[in-house]
Short mmCIF file of N, CA, C and O in Angstrom, two decimals:
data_model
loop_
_atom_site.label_atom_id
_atom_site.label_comp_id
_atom_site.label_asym_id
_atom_site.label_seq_id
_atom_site.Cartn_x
_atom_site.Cartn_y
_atom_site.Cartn_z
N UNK K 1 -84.86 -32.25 -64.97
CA UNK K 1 -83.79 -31.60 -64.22
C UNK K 1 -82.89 -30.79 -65.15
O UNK K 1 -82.61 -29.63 -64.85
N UNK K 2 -82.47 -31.30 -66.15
CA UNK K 2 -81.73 -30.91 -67.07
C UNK K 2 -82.04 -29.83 -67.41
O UNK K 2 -81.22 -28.91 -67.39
N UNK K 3 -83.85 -29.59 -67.96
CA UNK K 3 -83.98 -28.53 -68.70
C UNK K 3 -84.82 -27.08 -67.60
O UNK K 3 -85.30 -25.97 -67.85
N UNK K 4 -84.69 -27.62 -66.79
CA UNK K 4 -84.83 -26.45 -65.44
C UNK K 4 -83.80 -25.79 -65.14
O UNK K 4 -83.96 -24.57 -65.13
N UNK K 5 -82.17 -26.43 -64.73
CA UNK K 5 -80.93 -26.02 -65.22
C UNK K 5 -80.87 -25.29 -66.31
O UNK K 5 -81.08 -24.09 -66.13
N UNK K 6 -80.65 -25.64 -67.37
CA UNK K 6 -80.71 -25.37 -68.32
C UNK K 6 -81.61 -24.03 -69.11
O UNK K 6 -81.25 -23.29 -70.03
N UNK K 7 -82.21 -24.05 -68.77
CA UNK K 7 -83.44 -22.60 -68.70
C UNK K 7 -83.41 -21.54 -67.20
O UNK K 7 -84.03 -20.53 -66.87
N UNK K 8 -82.67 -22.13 -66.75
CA UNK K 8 -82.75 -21.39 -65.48
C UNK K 8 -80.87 -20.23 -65.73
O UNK K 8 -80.62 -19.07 -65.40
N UNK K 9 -79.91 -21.38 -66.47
CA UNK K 9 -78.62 -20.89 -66.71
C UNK K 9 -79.01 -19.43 -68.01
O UNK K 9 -78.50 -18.32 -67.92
N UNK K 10 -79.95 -19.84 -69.06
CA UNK K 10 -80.18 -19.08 -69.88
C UNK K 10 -80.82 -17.82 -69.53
O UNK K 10 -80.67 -16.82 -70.23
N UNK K 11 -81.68 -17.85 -68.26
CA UNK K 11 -81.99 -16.72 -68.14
C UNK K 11 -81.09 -15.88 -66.93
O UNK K 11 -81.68 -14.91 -66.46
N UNK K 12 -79.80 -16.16 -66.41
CA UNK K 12 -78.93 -15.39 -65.56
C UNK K 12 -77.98 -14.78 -67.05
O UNK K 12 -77.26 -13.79 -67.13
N UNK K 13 -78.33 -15.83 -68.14
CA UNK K 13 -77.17 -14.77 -69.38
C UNK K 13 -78.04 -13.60 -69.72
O UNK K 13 -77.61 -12.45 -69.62
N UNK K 14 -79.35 -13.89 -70.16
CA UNK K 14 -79.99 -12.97 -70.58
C UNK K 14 -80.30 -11.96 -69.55
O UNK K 14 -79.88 -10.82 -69.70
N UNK K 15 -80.88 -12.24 -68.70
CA UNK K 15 -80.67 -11.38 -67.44
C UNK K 15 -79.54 -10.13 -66.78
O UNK K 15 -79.33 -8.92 -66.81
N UNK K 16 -79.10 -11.18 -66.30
CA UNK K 16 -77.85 -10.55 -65.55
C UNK K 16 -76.46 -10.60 -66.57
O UNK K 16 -75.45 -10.19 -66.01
N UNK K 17 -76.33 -10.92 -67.57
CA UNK K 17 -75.19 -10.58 -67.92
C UNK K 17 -74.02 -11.75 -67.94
O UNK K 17 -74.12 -12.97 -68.06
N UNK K 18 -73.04 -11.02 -67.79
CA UNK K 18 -72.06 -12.04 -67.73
C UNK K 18 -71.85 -11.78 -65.64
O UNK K 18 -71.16 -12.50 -64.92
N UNK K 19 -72.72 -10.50 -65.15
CA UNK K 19 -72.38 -10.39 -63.68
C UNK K 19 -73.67 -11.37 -62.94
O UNK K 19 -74.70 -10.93 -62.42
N UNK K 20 -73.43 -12.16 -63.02
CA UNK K 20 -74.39 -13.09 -61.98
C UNK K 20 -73.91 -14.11 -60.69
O UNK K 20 -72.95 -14.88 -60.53
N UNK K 21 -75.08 -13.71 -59.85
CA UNK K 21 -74.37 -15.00 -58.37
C UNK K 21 -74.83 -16.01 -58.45
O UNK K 21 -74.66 -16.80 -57.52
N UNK K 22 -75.76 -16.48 -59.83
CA UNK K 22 -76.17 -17.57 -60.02
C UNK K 22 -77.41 -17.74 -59.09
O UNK K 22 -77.32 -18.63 -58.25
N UNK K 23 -78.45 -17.06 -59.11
CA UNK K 23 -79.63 -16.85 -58.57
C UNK K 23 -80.61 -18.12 -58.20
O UNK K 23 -80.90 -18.78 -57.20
N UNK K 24 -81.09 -18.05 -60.12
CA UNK K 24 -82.09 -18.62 -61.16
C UNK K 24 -81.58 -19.86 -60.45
O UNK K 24 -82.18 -20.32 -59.48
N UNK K 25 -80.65 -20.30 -60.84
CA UNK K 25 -80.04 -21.91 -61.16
C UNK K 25 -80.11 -22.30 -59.26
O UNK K 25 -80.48 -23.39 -58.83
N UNK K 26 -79.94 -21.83 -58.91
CA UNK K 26 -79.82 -21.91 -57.34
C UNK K 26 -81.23 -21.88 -56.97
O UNK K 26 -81.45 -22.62 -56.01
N UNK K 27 -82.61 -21.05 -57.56
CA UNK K 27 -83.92 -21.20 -57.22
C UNK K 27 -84.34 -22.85 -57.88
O UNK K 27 -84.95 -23.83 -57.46
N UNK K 28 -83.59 -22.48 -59.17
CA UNK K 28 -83.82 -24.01 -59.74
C UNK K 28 -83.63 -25.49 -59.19
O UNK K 28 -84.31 -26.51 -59.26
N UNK K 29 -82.51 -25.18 -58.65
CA UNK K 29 -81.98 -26.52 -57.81
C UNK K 29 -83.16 -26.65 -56.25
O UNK K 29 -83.61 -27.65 -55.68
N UNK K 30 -83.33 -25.18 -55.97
CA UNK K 30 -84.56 -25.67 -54.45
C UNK K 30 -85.49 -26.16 -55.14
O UNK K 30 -85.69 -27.22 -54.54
N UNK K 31 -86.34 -26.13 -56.17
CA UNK K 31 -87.30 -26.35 -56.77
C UNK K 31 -87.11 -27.97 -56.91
O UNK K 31 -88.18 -28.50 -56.62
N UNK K 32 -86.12 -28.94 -57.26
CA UNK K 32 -85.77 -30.07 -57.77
C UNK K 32 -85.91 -30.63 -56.58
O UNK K 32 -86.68 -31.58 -56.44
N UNK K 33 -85.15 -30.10 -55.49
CA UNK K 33 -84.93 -30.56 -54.20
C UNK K 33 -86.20 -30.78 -53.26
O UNK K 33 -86.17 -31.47 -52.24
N UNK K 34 -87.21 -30.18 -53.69
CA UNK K 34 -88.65 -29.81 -53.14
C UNK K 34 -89.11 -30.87 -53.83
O UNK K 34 -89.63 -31.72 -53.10
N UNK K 35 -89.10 -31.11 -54.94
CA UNK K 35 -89.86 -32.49 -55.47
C UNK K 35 -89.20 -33.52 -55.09
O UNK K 35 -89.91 -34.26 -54.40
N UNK K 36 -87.84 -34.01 -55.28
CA UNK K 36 -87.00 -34.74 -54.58
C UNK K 36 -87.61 -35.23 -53.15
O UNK K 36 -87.73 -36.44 -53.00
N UNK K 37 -88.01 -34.35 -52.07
CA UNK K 37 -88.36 -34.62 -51.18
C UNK K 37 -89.84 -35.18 -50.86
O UNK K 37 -90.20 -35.88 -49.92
N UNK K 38 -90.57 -34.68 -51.91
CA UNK K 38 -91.93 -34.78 -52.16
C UNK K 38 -92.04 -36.48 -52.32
O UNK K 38 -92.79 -37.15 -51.62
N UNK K 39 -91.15 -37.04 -53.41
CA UNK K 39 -91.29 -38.20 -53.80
C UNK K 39 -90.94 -38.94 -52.61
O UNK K 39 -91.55 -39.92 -52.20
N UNK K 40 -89.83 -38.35 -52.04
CA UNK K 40 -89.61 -39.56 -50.46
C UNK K 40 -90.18 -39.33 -49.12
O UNK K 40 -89.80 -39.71 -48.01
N UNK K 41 -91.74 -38.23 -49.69
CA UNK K 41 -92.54 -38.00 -48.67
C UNK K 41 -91.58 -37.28 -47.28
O UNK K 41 -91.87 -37.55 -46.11
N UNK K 42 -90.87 -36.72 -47.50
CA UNK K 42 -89.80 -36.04 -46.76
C UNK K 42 -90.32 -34.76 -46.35
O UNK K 42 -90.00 -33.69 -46.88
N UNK K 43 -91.35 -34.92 -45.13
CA UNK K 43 -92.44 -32.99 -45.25
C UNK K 43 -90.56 -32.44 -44.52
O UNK K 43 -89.77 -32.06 -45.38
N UNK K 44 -90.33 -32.45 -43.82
CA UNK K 44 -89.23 -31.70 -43.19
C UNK K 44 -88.15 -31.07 -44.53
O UNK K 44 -87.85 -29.89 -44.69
N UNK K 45 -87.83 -31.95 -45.19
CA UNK K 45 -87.10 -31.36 -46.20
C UNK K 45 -88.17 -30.69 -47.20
O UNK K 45 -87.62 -29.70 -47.66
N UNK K 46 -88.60 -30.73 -47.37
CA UNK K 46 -89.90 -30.08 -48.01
C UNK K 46 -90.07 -28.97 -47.76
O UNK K 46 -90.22 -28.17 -48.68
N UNK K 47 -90.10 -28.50 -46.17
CA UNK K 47 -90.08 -26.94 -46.13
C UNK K 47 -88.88 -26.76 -45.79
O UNK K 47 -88.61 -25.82 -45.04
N UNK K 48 -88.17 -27.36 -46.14
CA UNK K 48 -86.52 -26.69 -45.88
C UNK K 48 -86.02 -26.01 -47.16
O UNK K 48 -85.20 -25.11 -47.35
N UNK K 49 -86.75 -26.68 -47.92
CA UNK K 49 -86.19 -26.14 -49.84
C UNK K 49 -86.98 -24.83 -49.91
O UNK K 49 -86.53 -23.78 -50.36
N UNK K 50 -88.85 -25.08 -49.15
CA UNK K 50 -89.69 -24.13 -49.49
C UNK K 50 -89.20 -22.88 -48.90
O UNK K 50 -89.46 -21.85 -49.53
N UNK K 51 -88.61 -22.79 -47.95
CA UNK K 51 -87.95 -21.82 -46.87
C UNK K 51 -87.22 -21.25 -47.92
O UNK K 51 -87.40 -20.17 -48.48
N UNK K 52 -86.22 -22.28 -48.15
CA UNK K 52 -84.86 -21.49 -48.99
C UNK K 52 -85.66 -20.75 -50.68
O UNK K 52 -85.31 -19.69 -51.20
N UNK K 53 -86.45 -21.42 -51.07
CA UNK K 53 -86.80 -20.58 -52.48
C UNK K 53 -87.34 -19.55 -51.92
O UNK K 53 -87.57 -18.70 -52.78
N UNK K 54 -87.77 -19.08 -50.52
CA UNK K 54 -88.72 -18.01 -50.41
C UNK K 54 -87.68 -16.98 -50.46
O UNK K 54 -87.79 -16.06 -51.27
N UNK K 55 -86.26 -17.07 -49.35
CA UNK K 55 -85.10 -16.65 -49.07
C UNK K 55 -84.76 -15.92 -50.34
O UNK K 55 -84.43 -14.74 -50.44
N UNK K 56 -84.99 -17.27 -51.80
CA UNK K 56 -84.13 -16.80 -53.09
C UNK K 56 -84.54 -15.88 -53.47
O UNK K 56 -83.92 -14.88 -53.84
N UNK K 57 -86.04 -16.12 -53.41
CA UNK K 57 -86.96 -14.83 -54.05
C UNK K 57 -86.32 -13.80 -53.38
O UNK K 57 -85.50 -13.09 -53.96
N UNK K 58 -86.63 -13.66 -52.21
CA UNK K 58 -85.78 -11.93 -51.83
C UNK K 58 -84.84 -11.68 -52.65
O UNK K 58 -84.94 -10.78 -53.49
N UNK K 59 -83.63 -12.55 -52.52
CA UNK K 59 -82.28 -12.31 -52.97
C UNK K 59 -82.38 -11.75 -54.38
O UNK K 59 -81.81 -10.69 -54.63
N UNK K 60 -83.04 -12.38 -55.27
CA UNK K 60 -83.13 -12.42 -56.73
C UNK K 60 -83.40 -10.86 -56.79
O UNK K 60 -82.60 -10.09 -57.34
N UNK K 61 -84.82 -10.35 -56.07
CA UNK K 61 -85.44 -8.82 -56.19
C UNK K 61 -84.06 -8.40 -55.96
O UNK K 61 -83.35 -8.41 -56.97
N UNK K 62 -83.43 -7.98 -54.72
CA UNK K 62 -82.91 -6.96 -54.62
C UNK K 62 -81.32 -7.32 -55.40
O UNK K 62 -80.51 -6.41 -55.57
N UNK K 63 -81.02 -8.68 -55.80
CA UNK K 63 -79.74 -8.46 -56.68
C UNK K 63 -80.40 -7.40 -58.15
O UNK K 63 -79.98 -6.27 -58.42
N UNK K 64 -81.65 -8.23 -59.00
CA UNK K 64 -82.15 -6.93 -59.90
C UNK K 64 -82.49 -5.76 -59.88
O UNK K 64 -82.56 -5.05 -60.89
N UNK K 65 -82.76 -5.39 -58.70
CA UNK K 65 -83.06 -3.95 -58.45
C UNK K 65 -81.87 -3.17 -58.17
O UNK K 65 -81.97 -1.98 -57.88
N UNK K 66 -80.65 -3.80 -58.25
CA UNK K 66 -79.59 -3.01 -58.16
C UNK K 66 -78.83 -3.23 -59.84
O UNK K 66 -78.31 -2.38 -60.56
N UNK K 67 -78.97 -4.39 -60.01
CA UNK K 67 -79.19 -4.19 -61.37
C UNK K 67 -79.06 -4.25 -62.76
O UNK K 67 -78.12 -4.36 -63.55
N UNK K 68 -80.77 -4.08 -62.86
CA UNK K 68 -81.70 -3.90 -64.12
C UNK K 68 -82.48 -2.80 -63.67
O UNK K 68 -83.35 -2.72 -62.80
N UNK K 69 -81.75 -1.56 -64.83
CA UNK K 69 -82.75 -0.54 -64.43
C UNK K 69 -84.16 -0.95 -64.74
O UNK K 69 -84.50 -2.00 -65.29
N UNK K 70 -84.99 0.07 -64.28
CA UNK K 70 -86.58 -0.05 -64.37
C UNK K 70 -87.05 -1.29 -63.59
O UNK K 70 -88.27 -1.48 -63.60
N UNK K 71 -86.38 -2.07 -63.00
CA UNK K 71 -86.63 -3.65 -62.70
C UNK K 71 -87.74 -3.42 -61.68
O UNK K 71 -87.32 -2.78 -60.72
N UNK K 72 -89.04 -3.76 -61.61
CA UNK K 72 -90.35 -4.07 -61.15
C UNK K 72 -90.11 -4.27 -59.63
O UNK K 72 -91.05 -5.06 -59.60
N UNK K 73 -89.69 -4.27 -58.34
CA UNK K 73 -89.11 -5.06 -57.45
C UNK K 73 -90.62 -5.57 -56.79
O UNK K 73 -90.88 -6.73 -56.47
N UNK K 74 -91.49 -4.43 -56.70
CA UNK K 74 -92.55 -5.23 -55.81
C UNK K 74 -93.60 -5.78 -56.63
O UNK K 74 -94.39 -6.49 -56.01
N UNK K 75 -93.80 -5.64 -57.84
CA UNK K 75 -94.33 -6.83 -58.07
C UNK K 75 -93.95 -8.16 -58.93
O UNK K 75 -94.66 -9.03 -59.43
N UNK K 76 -92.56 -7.97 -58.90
CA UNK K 76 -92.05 -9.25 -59.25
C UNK K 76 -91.57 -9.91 -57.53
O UNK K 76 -91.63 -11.13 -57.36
N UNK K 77 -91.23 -9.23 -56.68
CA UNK K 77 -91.25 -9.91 -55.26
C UNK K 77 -92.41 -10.52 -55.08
O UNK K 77 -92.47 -11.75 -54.96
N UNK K 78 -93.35 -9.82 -55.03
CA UNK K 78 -95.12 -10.27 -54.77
C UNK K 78 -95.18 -11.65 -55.34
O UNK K 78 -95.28 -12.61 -54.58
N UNK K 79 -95.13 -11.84 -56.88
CA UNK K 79 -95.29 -12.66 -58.22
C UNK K 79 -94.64 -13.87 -57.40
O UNK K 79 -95.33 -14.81 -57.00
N UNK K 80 -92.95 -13.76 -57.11
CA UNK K 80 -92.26 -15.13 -57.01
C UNK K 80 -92.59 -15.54 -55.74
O UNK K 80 -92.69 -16.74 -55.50
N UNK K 81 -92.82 -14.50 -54.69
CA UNK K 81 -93.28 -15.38 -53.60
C UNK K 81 -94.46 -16.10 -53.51
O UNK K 81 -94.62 -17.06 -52.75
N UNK K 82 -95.38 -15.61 -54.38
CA UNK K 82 -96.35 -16.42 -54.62
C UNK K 82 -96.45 -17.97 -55.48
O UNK K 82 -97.26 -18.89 -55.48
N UNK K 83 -95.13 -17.67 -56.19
CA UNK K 83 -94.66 -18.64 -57.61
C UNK K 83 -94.57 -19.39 -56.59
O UNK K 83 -95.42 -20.25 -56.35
N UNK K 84 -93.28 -19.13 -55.68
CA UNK K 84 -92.44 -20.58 -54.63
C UNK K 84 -93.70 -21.42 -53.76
O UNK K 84 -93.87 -22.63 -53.64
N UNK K 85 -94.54 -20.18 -53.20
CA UNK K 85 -95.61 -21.07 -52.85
C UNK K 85 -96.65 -22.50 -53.12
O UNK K 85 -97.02 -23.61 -52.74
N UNK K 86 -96.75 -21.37 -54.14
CA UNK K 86 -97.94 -22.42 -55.10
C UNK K 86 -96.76 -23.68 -55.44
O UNK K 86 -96.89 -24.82 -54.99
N UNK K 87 -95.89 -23.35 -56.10
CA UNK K 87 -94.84 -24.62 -56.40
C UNK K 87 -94.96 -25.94 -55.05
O UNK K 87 -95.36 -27.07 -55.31
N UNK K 88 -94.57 -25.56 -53.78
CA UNK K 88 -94.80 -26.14 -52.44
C UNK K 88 -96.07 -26.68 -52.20
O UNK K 88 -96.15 -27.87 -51.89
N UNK K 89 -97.25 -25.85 -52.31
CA UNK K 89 -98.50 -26.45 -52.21
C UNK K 89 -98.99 -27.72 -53.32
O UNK K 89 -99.50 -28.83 -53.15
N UNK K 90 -98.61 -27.02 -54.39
CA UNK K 90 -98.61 -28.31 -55.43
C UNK K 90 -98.19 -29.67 -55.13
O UNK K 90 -98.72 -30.77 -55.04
N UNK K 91 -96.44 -28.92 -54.97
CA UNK K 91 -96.16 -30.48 -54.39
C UNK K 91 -96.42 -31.25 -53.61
O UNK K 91 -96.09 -32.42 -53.74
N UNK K 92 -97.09 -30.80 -52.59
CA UNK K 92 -97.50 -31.72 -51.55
C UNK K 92 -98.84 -32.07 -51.40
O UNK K 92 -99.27 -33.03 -50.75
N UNK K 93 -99.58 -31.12 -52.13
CA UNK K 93 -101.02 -32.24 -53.05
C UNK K 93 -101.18 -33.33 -53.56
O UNK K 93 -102.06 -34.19 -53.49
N UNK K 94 -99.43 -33.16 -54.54
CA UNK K 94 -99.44 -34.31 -55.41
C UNK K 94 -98.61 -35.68 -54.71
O UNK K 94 -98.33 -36.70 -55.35
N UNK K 95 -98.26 -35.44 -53.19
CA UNK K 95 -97.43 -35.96 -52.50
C UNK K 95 -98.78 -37.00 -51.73
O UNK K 95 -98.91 -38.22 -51.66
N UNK K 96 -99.85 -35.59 -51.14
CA UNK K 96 -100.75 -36.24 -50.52
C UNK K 96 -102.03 -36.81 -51.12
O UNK K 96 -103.06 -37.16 -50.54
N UNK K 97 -101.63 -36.81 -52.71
CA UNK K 97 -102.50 -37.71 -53.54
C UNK K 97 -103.97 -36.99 -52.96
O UNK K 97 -104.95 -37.55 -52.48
N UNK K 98 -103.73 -35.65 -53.18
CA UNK K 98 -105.08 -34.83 -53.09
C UNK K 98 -105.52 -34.10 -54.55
O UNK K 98 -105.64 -32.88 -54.73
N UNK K 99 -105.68 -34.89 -55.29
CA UNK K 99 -106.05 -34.52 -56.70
C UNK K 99 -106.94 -33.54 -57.21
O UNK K 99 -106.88 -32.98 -58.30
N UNK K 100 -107.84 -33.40 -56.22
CA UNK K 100 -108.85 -32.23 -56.58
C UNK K 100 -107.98 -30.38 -55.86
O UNK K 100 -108.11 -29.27 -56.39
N UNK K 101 -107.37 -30.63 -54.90
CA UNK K 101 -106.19 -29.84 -54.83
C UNK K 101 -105.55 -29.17 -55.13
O UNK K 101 -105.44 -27.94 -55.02
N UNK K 102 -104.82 -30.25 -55.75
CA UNK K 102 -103.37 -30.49 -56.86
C UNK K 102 -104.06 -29.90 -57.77
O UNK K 102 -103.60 -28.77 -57.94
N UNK K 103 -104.99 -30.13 -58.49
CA UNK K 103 -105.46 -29.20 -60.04
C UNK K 103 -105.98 -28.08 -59.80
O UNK K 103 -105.99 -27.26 -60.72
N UNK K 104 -106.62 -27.66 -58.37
CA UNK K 104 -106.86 -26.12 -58.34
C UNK K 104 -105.87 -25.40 -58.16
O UNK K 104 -105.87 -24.26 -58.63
N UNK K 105 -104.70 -25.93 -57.40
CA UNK K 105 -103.60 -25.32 -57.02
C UNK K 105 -102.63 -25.30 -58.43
O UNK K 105 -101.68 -24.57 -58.69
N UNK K 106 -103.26 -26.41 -59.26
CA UNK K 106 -101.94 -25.88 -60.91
C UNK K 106 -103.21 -24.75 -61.07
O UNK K 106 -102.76 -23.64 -60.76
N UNK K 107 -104.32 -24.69 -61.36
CA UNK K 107 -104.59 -23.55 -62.34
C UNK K 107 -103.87 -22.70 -61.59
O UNK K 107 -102.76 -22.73 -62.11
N UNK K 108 -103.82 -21.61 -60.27
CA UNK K 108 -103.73 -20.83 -59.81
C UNK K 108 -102.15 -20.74 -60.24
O UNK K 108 -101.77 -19.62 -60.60
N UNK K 109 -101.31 -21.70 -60.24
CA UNK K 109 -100.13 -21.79 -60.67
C UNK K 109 -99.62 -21.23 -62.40
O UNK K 109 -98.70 -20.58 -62.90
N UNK K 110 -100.63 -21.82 -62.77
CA UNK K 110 -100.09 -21.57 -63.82
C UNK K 110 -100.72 -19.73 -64.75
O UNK K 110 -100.51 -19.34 -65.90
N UNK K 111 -101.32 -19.22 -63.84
CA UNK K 111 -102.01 -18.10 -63.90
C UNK K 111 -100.96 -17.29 -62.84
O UNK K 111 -101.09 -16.08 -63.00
N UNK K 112 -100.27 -17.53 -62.14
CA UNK K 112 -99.30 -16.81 -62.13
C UNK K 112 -97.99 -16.91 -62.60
O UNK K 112 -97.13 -16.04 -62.55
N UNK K 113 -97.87 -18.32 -63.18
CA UNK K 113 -96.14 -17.79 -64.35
C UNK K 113 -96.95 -17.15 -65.42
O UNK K 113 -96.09 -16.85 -66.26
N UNK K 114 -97.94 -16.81 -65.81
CA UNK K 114 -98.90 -15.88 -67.01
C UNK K 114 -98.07 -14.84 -66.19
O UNK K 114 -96.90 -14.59 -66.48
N UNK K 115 -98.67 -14.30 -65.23
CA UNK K 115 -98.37 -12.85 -64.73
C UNK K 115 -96.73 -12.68 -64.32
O UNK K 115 -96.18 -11.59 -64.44
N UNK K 116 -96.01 -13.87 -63.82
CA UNK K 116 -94.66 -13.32 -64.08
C UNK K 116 -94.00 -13.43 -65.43
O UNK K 116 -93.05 -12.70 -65.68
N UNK K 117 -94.39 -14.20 -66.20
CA UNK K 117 -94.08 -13.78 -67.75
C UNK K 117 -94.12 -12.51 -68.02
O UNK K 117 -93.13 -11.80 -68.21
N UNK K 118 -95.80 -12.01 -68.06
CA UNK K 118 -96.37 -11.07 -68.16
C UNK K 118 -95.15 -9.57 -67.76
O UNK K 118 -94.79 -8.68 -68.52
N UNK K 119 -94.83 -9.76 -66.47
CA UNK K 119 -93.90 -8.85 -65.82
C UNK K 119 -92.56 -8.60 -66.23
O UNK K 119 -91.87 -7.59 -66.32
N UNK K 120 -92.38 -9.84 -66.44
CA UNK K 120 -90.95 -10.29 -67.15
C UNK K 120 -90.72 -9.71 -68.69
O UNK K 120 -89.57 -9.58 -69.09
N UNK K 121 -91.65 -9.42 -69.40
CA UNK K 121 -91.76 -8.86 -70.97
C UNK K 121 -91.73 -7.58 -71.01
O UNK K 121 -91.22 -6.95 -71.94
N UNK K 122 -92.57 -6.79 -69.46
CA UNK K 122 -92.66 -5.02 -69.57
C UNK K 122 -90.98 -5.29 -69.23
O UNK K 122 -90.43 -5.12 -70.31
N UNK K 123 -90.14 -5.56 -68.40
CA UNK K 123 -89.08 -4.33 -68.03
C UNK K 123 -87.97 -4.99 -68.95
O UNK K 123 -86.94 -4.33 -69.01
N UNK K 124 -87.97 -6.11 -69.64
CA UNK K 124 -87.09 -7.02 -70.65
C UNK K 124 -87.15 -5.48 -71.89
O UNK K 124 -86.59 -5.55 -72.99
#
């Protein structure tokens, strides 16, 4: 928890500046809250967090596209809505103790924080 905070605060400095609505840290906290729920088998709260990170994702594009010049909007929109997804599906693989799943759904996961890295390095 700490270091999701914590990496999530570092990149609204590097990011956004000292002008931020606190995005990151706010995607960060649905993300906690999504596992949170996962562990108390909570599907209702589960897509209540998944809902809200999808929400963030919008928010996040169009707070950077106003701005960070050059800022990517559609395919870093594309990227995170896909990120929040896979994050959701994961969790509830690993909720529904579907293991063969759960590990196709990390590779695919982790082949797209490659590509939002990836995205994240051209307009940085």
């Amino acid at each position: 928890r700490e270091m999701m905070m914590m990496g999530a605060t570092e990149w609204e400095l590097s990011i956004c500046r000292s002008v931020t609505p606190a995005l990151m840290t706010e995607h960060a906290a649905y993300e906690i809250a999504l596992i949170d729920a996962a562990m108390r088998k909570d599907t209702r709260a589960m897509e209540q967090a998944a809902e809200r990170l999808l929400a963030n994702a919008k928010a996040q594009t169009e707070f950077y596209s106003l701005k960070v010049e050059g800022f990517p909007a559609n395919t870093w929109y594309t990227l995170m809505l896909q990120h929040c997804k896979l994050f959701a599906e994961s969790a509830r693989h690993c909720m529904e103790k579907h293991d063969r799943d759960f590990d196709d759904c990390e590779e695919r996961r982790q082949q797209n924080t490659l590509a939002l890295a990836s995205c994240t390095a051209e307009w940085l």
